């Protein structure tokens, strides 16, 4: 069985490579946005130094307008990156939904007999929806933050290598801590998704059989089961958080 990194690499290559244009656009927007974000403080420093040095008013105004223009362009690029990442995420995961649905249709009836329609819907659509959110958030926040961190460290090294070295050590320690937390959070996340699937499966099954439940006087038992599923879902989601 392939390792987890290999599975992730295979999934990314299968569902993202067909959309190379969007990927290139997203990379460009992220690089440009982060570059302007790094440039903004330097322009602000120039503005303050110019204002304090009794420079002509026209020069101060020019630097101020430059700062304002760069800030506006940065916001436009950030919005564009978010739009492209969302489009890429949903385009890729829609294909994943189709493949997953086709895979489920090809499974034996013994598999479907063990699972309710609500659970299947939550697994095929809900889990993939979370994956789409992961793609969009990962592209904009995680990848963008990594690029921004590298840029900040480079700038710090150009200012003072001692500050850059100290911040590099701090960044490495933080990344190590995040990796440790990830190993702890993944099992809890899996349990939370299983609890959500069970809850939605229960709701679908009992809502579709409301008349039969009332006819047989099973309201109290259904409510007890609902409380049990809801408590399990809350406990596992709380553990995930």
PDB file of C-alpha atoms in Angstrom:
ATOM      1  CA  UNK A   1       0.000   0.000   0.000  1.00  0.00           C
ATOM      2  CA  UNK A   2       1.512   3.386  -0.933  1.00  0.00           C
ATOM      3  CA  UNK A   3       2.504   5.712   1.837  1.00  0.00           C
ATOM      4  CA  UNK A   4       0.409   8.730   2.724  1.00  0.00           C
ATOM      5  CA  UNK A   5       2.721  11.280   1.006  1.00  0.00           C
ATOM      6  CA  UNK A   6       2.638   9.170  -2.161  1.00  0.00           C
ATOM      7  CA  UNK A   7      -1.165   9.035  -2.078  1.00  0.00           C
ATOM      8  CA  UNK A   8      -1.354  12.796  -1.620  1.00  0.00           C
ATOM      9  CA  UNK A   9       1.104  13.350  -4.467  1.00  0.00           C
ATOM     10  CA  UNK A  10      -0.853  11.009  -6.715  1.00  0.00           C
ATOM     11  CA  UNK A  11      -4.143  12.722  -5.892  1.00  0.00           C
ATOM     12  CA  UNK A  12      -2.714  16.189  -6.507  1.00  0.00           C
ATOM     13  CA  UNK A  13      -1.190  15.161  -9.819  1.00  0.00           C
ATOM     14  CA  UNK A  14      -4.425  13.507 -10.945  1.00  0.00           C
ATOM     15  CA  UNK A  15      -6.828  16.292 -10.069  1.00  0.00           C
ATOM     16  CA  UNK A  16      -4.687  19.435 -10.271  1.00  0.00           C
ATOM     17  CA  UNK A  17      -2.419  18.824 -13.262  1.00  0.00           C
ATOM     18  CA  UNK A  18      -5.338  18.965 -15.745  1.00  0.00           C
ATOM     19  CA  UNK A  19      -5.854  22.552 -14.555  1.00  0.00           C
ATOM     20  CA  UNK A  20      -2.312  23.805 -15.084  1.00  0.00           C
ATOM     21  CA  UNK A  21      -3.529  27.211 -16.222  1.00  0.00           C
ATOM     22  CA  UNK A  22      -5.330  27.877 -12.950  1.00  0.00           C
ATOM     23  CA  UNK A  23      -2.368  26.576 -10.959  1.00  0.00           C
ATOM     24  CA  UNK A  24       0.036  28.895 -12.787  1.00  0.00           C
ATOM     25  CA  UNK A  25      -2.316  31.837 -12.313  1.00  0.00           C
ATOM     26  CA  UNK A  26      -2.607  31.077  -8.616  1.00  0.00           C
ATOM     27  CA  UNK A  27       1.159  30.827  -8.164  1.00  0.00           C
ATOM     28  CA  UNK A  28       1.656  34.135  -9.972  1.00  0.00           C
ATOM     29  CA  UNK A  29      -1.000  35.886  -7.892  1.00  0.00           C
ATOM     30  CA  UNK A  30       0.439  34.536  -4.647  1.00  0.00           C
ATOM     31  CA  UNK A  31       3.982  35.555  -5.548  1.00  0.00           C
ATOM     32  CA  UNK A  32       2.885  39.024  -6.643  1.00  0.00           C
ATOM     33  CA  UNK A  33       0.663  39.515  -3.592  1.00  0.00           C
ATOM     34  CA  UNK A  34       3.364  38.426  -1.162  1.00  0.00           C
ATOM     35  CA  UNK A  35       5.954  40.530  -2.961  1.00  0.00           C
ATOM     36  CA  UNK A  36       3.829  43.644  -2.558  1.00  0.00           C
ATOM     37  CA  UNK A  37       3.124  42.728   1.055  1.00  0.00           C
ATOM     38  CA  UNK A  38       6.869  42.688   1.680  1.00  0.00           C
ATOM     39  CA  UNK A  39       7.339  45.928  -0.234  1.00  0.00           C
ATOM     40  CA  UNK A  40       4.684  47.867   1.686  1.00  0.00           C
ATOM     41  CA  UNK A  41       6.630  48.225   4.985  1.00  0.00           C
ATOM     42  CA  UNK A  42       9.706  49.450   3.125  1.00  0.00           C
ATOM     43  CA  UNK A  43       7.647  52.114   1.359  1.00  0.00           C
ATOM     44  CA  UNK A  44       6.154  53.100   4.706  1.00  0.00           C
ATOM     45  CA  UNK A  45       9.649  53.408   6.177  1.00  0.00           C
ATOM     46  CA  UNK A  46      10.666  55.608   3.253  1.00  0.00           C
ATOM     47  CA  UNK A  47       7.584  57.752   3.811  1.00  0.00           C
ATOM     48  CA  UNK A  48       8.393  58.257   7.494  1.00  0.00           C
ATOM     49  CA  UNK A  49      12.060  59.016   6.783  1.00  0.00           C
ATOM     50  CA  UNK A  50      11.099  61.455   4.034  1.00  0.00           C
ATOM     51  CA  UNK A  51       8.581  63.230   6.251  1.00  0.00           C
ATOM     52  CA  UNK A  52      11.107  63.574   9.094  1.00  0.00           C
ATOM     53  CA  UNK A  53      13.924  64.844   6.878  1.00  0.00           C
ATOM     54  CA  UNK A  54      12.151  68.073   5.894  1.00  0.00           C
ATOM     55  CA  UNK A  55      11.913  66.937   2.278  1.00  0.00           C
ATOM     56  CA  UNK A  56       9.698  68.828  -0.184  1.00  0.00           C
ATOM     57  CA  UNK A  57       5.985  68.243   0.169  1.00  0.00           C
ATOM     58  CA  UNK A  58       5.758  66.873  -3.375  1.00  0.00           C
ATOM     59  CA  UNK A  59       8.205  64.089  -2.525  1.00  0.00           C
ATOM     60  CA  UNK A  60       6.302  63.151   0.619  1.00  0.00           C
ATOM     61  CA  UNK A  61       3.045  63.155  -1.341  1.00  0.00           C
ATOM     62  CA  UNK A  62       4.562  60.958  -4.031  1.00  0.00           C
ATOM     63  CA  UNK A  63       5.714  58.354  -1.497  1.00  0.00           C
ATOM     64  CA  UNK A  64       2.324  58.437   0.224  1.00  0.00           C
ATOM     65  CA  UNK A  65       0.470  57.910  -3.051  1.00  0.00           C
ATOM     66  CA  UNK A  66       2.864  55.106  -3.935  1.00  0.00           C
ATOM     67  CA  UNK A  67       2.099  53.405  -0.624  1.00  0.00           C
ATOM     68  CA  UNK A  68      -1.639  53.777  -1.211  1.00  0.00           C
ATOM     69  CA  UNK A  69      -1.396  52.431  -4.765  1.00  0.00           C
ATOM     70  CA  UNK A  70       0.679  49.419  -3.737  1.00  0.00           C
ATOM     71  CA  UNK A  71      -1.782  48.639  -0.932  1.00  0.00           C
ATOM     72  CA  UNK A  72      -4.732  48.732  -3.336  1.00  0.00           C
ATOM     73  CA  UNK A  73      -2.972  46.513  -5.879  1.00  0.00           C
ATOM     74  CA  UNK A  74      -2.074  44.080  -3.090  1.00  0.00           C
ATOM     75  CA  UNK A  75      -5.710  43.792  -2.044  1.00  0.00           C
ATOM     76  CA  UNK A  76      -6.792  43.232  -5.652  1.00  0.00           C
ATOM     77  CA  UNK A  77      -4.197  40.483  -6.074  1.00  0.00           C
ATOM     78  CA  UNK A  78      -5.240  38.862  -2.792  1.00  0.00           C
ATOM     79  CA  UNK A  79      -8.878  38.803  -3.917  1.00  0.00           C
ATOM     80  CA  UNK A  80      -7.825  37.355  -7.266  1.00  0.00           C
ATOM     81  CA  UNK A  81      -5.781  34.646  -5.557  1.00  0.00           C
ATOM     82  CA  UNK A  82      -8.739  33.720  -3.370  1.00  0.00           C
ATOM     83  CA  UNK A  83     -11.050  33.565  -6.391  1.00  0.00           C
ATOM     84  CA  UNK A  84      -8.670  31.395  -8.418  1.00  0.00           C
ATOM     85  CA  UNK A  85      -8.035  29.073  -5.463  1.00  0.00           C
ATOM     86  CA  UNK A  86     -11.772  28.580  -4.897  1.00  0.00           C
ATOM     87  CA  UNK A  87     -12.364  27.914  -8.584  1.00  0.00           C
ATOM     88  CA  UNK A  88      -9.477  25.472  -8.715  1.00  0.00           C
ATOM     89  CA  UNK A  89     -10.617  23.701  -5.557  1.00  0.00           C
ATOM     90  CA  UNK A  90     -14.204  23.199  -6.669  1.00  0.00           C
ATOM     91  CA  UNK A  91     -13.255  22.249 -10.227  1.00  0.00           C
ATOM     92  CA  UNK A  92     -10.833  19.599  -8.986  1.00  0.00           C
ATOM     93  CA  UNK A  93     -13.105  18.225  -6.271  1.00  0.00           C
ATOM     94  CA  UNK A  94     -16.107  17.990  -8.600  1.00  0.00           C
ATOM     95  CA  UNK A  95     -14.101  15.507 -10.642  1.00  0.00           C
ATOM     96  CA  UNK A  96     -13.213  13.732  -7.412  1.00  0.00           C
ATOM     97  CA  UNK A  97     -16.918  13.513  -6.526  1.00  0.00           C
ATOM     98  CA  UNK A  98     -17.645  11.873  -9.866  1.00  0.00           C
ATOM     99  CA  UNK A  99     -14.858   9.331  -9.420  1.00  0.00           C
ATOM    100  CA  UNK A 100     -15.902   8.577  -5.846  1.00  0.00           C
ATOM    101  CA  UNK A 101     -19.562   8.160  -6.797  1.00  0.00           C
ATOM    102  CA  UNK A 102     -18.608   5.821  -9.635  1.00  0.00           C
ATOM    103  CA  UNK A 103     -16.421   3.818  -7.261  1.00  0.00           C
ATOM    104  CA  UNK A 104     -19.302   3.462  -4.798  1.00  0.00           C
ATOM    105  CA  UNK A 105     -21.682   2.348  -7.547  1.00  0.00           C
ATOM    106  CA  UNK A 106     -19.293  -0.444  -8.492  1.00  0.00           C
ATOM    107  CA  UNK A 107     -19.110  -1.846  -4.953  1.00  0.00           C
ATOM    108  CA  UNK A 108     -21.036  -4.943  -3.900  1.00  0.00           C
ATOM    109  CA  UNK A 109     -24.452  -4.711  -2.291  1.00  0.00           C
ATOM    110  CA  UNK A 110     -22.977  -5.961   0.982  1.00  0.00           C
ATOM    111  CA  UNK A 111     -21.172  -2.622   1.274  1.00  0.00           C
ATOM    112  CA  UNK A 112     -24.333  -0.599   0.644  1.00  0.00           C
ATOM    113  CA  UNK A 113     -26.395  -2.734   3.023  1.00  0.00           C
ATOM    114  CA  UNK A 114     -24.071  -1.765   5.874  1.00  0.00           C
ATOM    115  CA  UNK A 115     -24.423   1.972   5.244  1.00  0.00           C
ATOM    116  CA  UNK A 116     -27.398   4.298   5.111  1.00  0.00           C
ATOM    117  CA  UNK A 117     -28.008   6.716   2.220  1.00  0.00           C
ATOM    118  CA  UNK A 118     -27.383   9.692   4.492  1.00  0.00           C
ATOM    119  CA  UNK A 119     -23.982   8.359   5.486  1.00  0.00           C
ATOM    120  CA  UNK A 120     -23.085   7.776   1.841  1.00  0.00           C
ATOM    121  CA  UNK A 121     -24.128  11.314   0.896  1.00  0.00           C
ATOM    122  CA  UNK A 122     -22.071  12.767   3.731  1.00  0.00           C
ATOM    123  CA  UNK A 123     -19.053  10.698   2.721  1.00  0.00           C
ATOM    124  CA  UNK A 124     -19.259  11.395  -1.006  1.00  0.00           C
ATOM    125  CA  UNK A 125     -20.298  15.047  -0.828  1.00  0.00           C
ATOM    126  CA  UNK A 126     -19.523  16.297   2.679  1.00  0.00           C
ATOM    127  CA  UNK A 127     -16.011  14.913   2.986  1.00  0.00           C
ATOM    128  CA  UNK A 128     -15.127  16.068  -0.514  1.00  0.00           C
ATOM    129  CA  UNK A 129     -16.540  19.496   0.330  1.00  0.00           C
ATOM    130  CA  UNK A 130     -14.158  19.691   3.280  1.00  0.00           C
ATOM    131  CA  UNK A 131     -11.379  18.684   0.913  1.00  0.00           C
ATOM    132  CA  UNK A 132     -12.334  21.564  -1.387  1.00  0.00           C
ATOM    133  CA  UNK A 133     -12.093  23.942   1.554  1.00  0.00           C
ATOM    134  CA  UNK A 134      -8.710  22.442   2.358  1.00  0.00           C
ATOM    135  CA  UNK A 135      -7.496  23.038  -1.182  1.00  0.00           C
ATOM    136  CA  UNK A 136      -8.640  26.656  -1.227  1.00  0.00           C
ATOM    137  CA  UNK A 137      -7.408  27.454   2.289  1.00  0.00           C
ATOM    138  CA  UNK A 138      -4.147  25.591   1.756  1.00  0.00           C
ATOM    139  CA  UNK A 139      -3.350  27.406  -1.451  1.00  0.00           C
ATOM    140  CA  UNK A 140      -4.035  30.879  -0.093  1.00  0.00           C
ATOM    141  CA  UNK A 141      -3.144  30.664   3.582  1.00  0.00           C
ATOM    142  CA  UNK A 142      -0.574  27.912   4.003  1.00  0.00           C
ATOM    143  CA  UNK A 143       1.331  28.246   0.742  1.00  0.00           C
ATOM    144  CA  UNK A 144       1.034  32.027   0.817  1.00  0.00           C
ATOM    145  CA  UNK A 145       2.228  32.150   4.419  1.00  0.00           C
ATOM    146  CA  UNK A 146       5.233  29.961   3.623  1.00  0.00           C
ATOM    147  CA  UNK A 147       6.229  32.223   0.742  1.00  0.00           C
ATOM    148  CA  UNK A 148       5.709  35.280   2.929  1.00  0.00           C
ATOM    149  CA  UNK A 149       7.792  33.744   5.722  1.00  0.00           C
ATOM    150  CA  UNK A 150      10.662  33.057   3.329  1.00  0.00           C
ATOM    151  CA  UNK A 151      10.495  36.620   2.050  1.00  0.00           C
ATOM    152  CA  UNK A 152      10.464  38.073   5.572  1.00  0.00           C
ATOM    153  CA  UNK A 153      13.479  35.989   6.582  1.00  0.00           C
ATOM    154  CA  UNK A 154      15.383  37.105   3.487  1.00  0.00           C
ATOM    155  CA  UNK A 155      14.639  40.746   4.286  1.00  0.00           C
ATOM    156  CA  UNK A 156      15.708  40.268   7.905  1.00  0.00           C
ATOM    157  CA  UNK A 157      19.008  38.761   6.784  1.00  0.00           C
ATOM    158  CA  UNK A 158      19.623  41.786   4.565  1.00  0.00           C
ATOM    159  CA  UNK A 159      19.012  44.096   7.537  1.00  0.00           C
ATOM    160  CA  UNK A 160      20.913  42.140  10.216  1.00  0.00           C
ATOM    161  CA  UNK A 161      22.008  38.522   9.952  1.00  0.00           C
ATOM    162  CA  UNK A 162      21.652  38.019  13.713  1.00  0.00           C
ATOM    163  CA  UNK A 163      17.978  38.966  13.627  1.00  0.00           C
ATOM    164  CA  UNK A 164      17.476  36.737  10.597  1.00  0.00           C
ATOM    165  CA  UNK A 165      19.178  33.794  12.313  1.00  0.00           C
ATOM    166  CA  UNK A 166      17.105  34.210  15.475  1.00  0.00           C
ATOM    167  CA  UNK A 167      13.857  34.379  13.514  1.00  0.00           C
ATOM    168  CA  UNK A 168      14.905  31.361  11.429  1.00  0.00           C
ATOM    169  CA  UNK A 169      15.368  29.292  14.593  1.00  0.00           C
ATOM    170  CA  UNK A 170      12.004  30.495  15.882  1.00  0.00           C
ATOM    171  CA  UNK A 171      10.327  29.580  12.578  1.00  0.00           C
ATOM    172  CA  UNK A 172      11.858  26.084  12.594  1.00  0.00           C
ATOM    173  CA  UNK A 173      10.732  25.448  16.178  1.00  0.00           C
ATOM    174  CA  UNK A 174       7.224  26.629  15.300  1.00  0.00           C
ATOM    175  CA  UNK A 175       7.066  24.385  12.230  1.00  0.00           C
ATOM    176  CA  UNK A 176       8.205  21.425  14.316  1.00  0.00           C
ATOM    177  CA  UNK A 177       5.470  22.130  16.858  1.00  0.00           C
ATOM    178  CA  UNK A 178       2.852  22.333  14.116  1.00  0.00           C
ATOM    179  CA  UNK A 179       4.023  18.989  12.722  1.00  0.00           C
ATOM    180  CA  UNK A 180       3.630  17.380  16.146  1.00  0.00           C
ATOM    181  CA  UNK A 181       0.146  18.853  16.547  1.00  0.00           C
ATOM    182  CA  UNK A 182      -0.798  17.584  13.095  1.00  0.00           C
ATOM    183  CA  UNK A 183       0.017  14.006  14.068  1.00  0.00           C
ATOM    184  CA  UNK A 184      -2.247  14.416  17.082  1.00  0.00           C
ATOM    185  CA  UNK A 185      -5.091  16.094  15.207  1.00  0.00           C
ATOM    186  CA  UNK A 186      -5.414  13.731  12.227  1.00  0.00           C
ATOM    187  CA  UNK A 187      -6.867  10.737  14.165  1.00  0.00           C
ATOM    188  CA  UNK A 188      -9.314  13.039  15.968  1.00  0.00           C
ATOM    189  CA  UNK A 189     -10.369  14.533  12.630  1.00  0.00           C
ATOM    190  CA  UNK A 190     -11.056  11.077  11.206  1.00  0.00           C
ATOM    191  CA  UNK A 191     -13.213  10.197  14.201  1.00  0.00           C
ATOM    192  CA  UNK A 192     -15.109  13.474  13.867  1.00  0.00           C
ATOM    193  CA  UNK A 193     -15.864  12.819  10.203  1.00  0.00           C
ATOM    194  CA  UNK A 194     -17.072   9.298  11.056  1.00  0.00           C
ATOM    195  CA  UNK A 195     -19.358  10.727  13.736  1.00  0.00           C
ATOM    196  CA  UNK A 196     -20.762  13.299  11.298  1.00  0.00           C
ATOM    197  CA  UNK A 197     -21.418  10.606   8.714  1.00  0.00           C
ATOM    198  CA  UNK A 198     -23.198   8.465  11.300  1.00  0.00           C
ATOM    199  CA  UNK A 199     -25.333  11.400  12.436  1.00  0.00           C
ATOM    200  CA  UNK A 200     -26.404  12.337   8.912  1.00  0.00           C
ATOM    201  CA  UNK A 201     -27.096   8.701   8.121  1.00  0.00           C
ATOM    202  CA  UNK A 202     -29.325   8.451  11.186  1.00  0.00           C
ATOM    203  CA  UNK A 203     -31.188  11.657  10.292  1.00  0.00           C
ATOM    204  CA  UNK A 204     -31.818  10.589   6.701  1.00  0.00           C
ATOM    205  CA  UNK A 205     -33.051   7.150   7.714  1.00  0.00           C
ATOM    206  CA  UNK A 206     -35.396   8.352  10.449  1.00  0.00           C
ATOM    207  CA  UNK A 207     -36.730  11.370   8.573  1.00  0.00           C
ATOM    208  CA  UNK A 208     -37.650   9.193   5.615  1.00  0.00           C
ATOM    209  CA  UNK A 209     -39.377   6.755   7.979  1.00  0.00           C
ATOM    210  CA  UNK A 210     -41.221   9.317  10.100  1.00  0.00           C
ATOM    211  CA  UNK A 211     -44.672   7.857   9.416  1.00  0.00           C
ATOM    212  CA  UNK A 212     -43.598   4.322  10.300  1.00  0.00           C
ATOM    213  CA  UNK A 213     -41.922   5.514  13.490  1.00  0.00           C
ATOM    214  CA  UNK A 214     -45.081   7.324  14.609  1.00  0.00           C
ATOM    215  CA  UNK A 215     -47.309   4.409  13.674  1.00  0.00           C
ATOM    216  CA  UNK A 216     -45.238   2.042  15.813  1.00  0.00           C
ATOM    217  CA  UNK A 217     -44.777   4.459  18.716  1.00  0.00           C
ATOM    218  CA  UNK A 218     -41.033   4.717  18.286  1.00  0.00           C
ATOM    219  CA  UNK A 219     -40.670   8.457  18.863  1.00  0.00           C
ATOM    220  CA  UNK A 220     -39.012   8.096  22.264  1.00  0.00           C
ATOM    221  CA  UNK A 221     -36.542   5.509  21.022  1.00  0.00           C
ATOM    222  CA  UNK A 222     -35.703   7.639  17.981  1.00  0.00           C
ATOM    223  CA  UNK A 223     -35.089  10.678  20.161  1.00  0.00           C
ATOM    224  CA  UNK A 224     -32.826   8.668  22.466  1.00  0.00           C
ATOM    225  CA  UNK A 225     -30.837   7.468  19.473  1.00  0.00           C
ATOM    226  CA  UNK A 226     -30.640  11.034  18.173  1.00  0.00           C
ATOM    227  CA  UNK A 227     -29.288  12.256  21.512  1.00  0.00           C
ATOM    228  CA  UNK A 228     -26.727   9.452  21.457  1.00  0.00           C
ATOM    229  CA  UNK A 229     -25.535  10.322  17.940  1.00  0.00           C
ATOM    230  CA  UNK A 230     -25.491  14.050  18.699  1.00  0.00           C
ATOM    231  CA  UNK A 231     -23.509  13.515  21.914  1.00  0.00           C
ATOM    232  CA  UNK A 232     -21.006  11.322  20.088  1.00  0.00           C
ATOM    233  CA  UNK A 233     -20.689  13.892  17.314  1.00  0.00           C
ATOM    234  CA  UNK A 234     -20.166  16.760  19.771  1.00  0.00           C
ATOM    235  CA  UNK A 235     -17.606  14.782  21.771  1.00  0.00           C
ATOM    236  CA  UNK A 236     -15.551  13.846  18.728  1.00  0.00           C
ATOM    237  CA  UNK A 237     -15.755  17.309  17.216  1.00  0.00           C
ATOM    238  CA  UNK A 238     -14.732  18.773  20.562  1.00  0.00           C
ATOM    239  CA  UNK A 239     -11.755  16.428  20.657  1.00  0.00           C
ATOM    240  CA  UNK A 240     -10.857  17.530  17.134  1.00  0.00           C
ATOM    241  CA  UNK A 241     -10.980  21.198  18.147  1.00  0.00           C
TER     242      UNK A 241
END
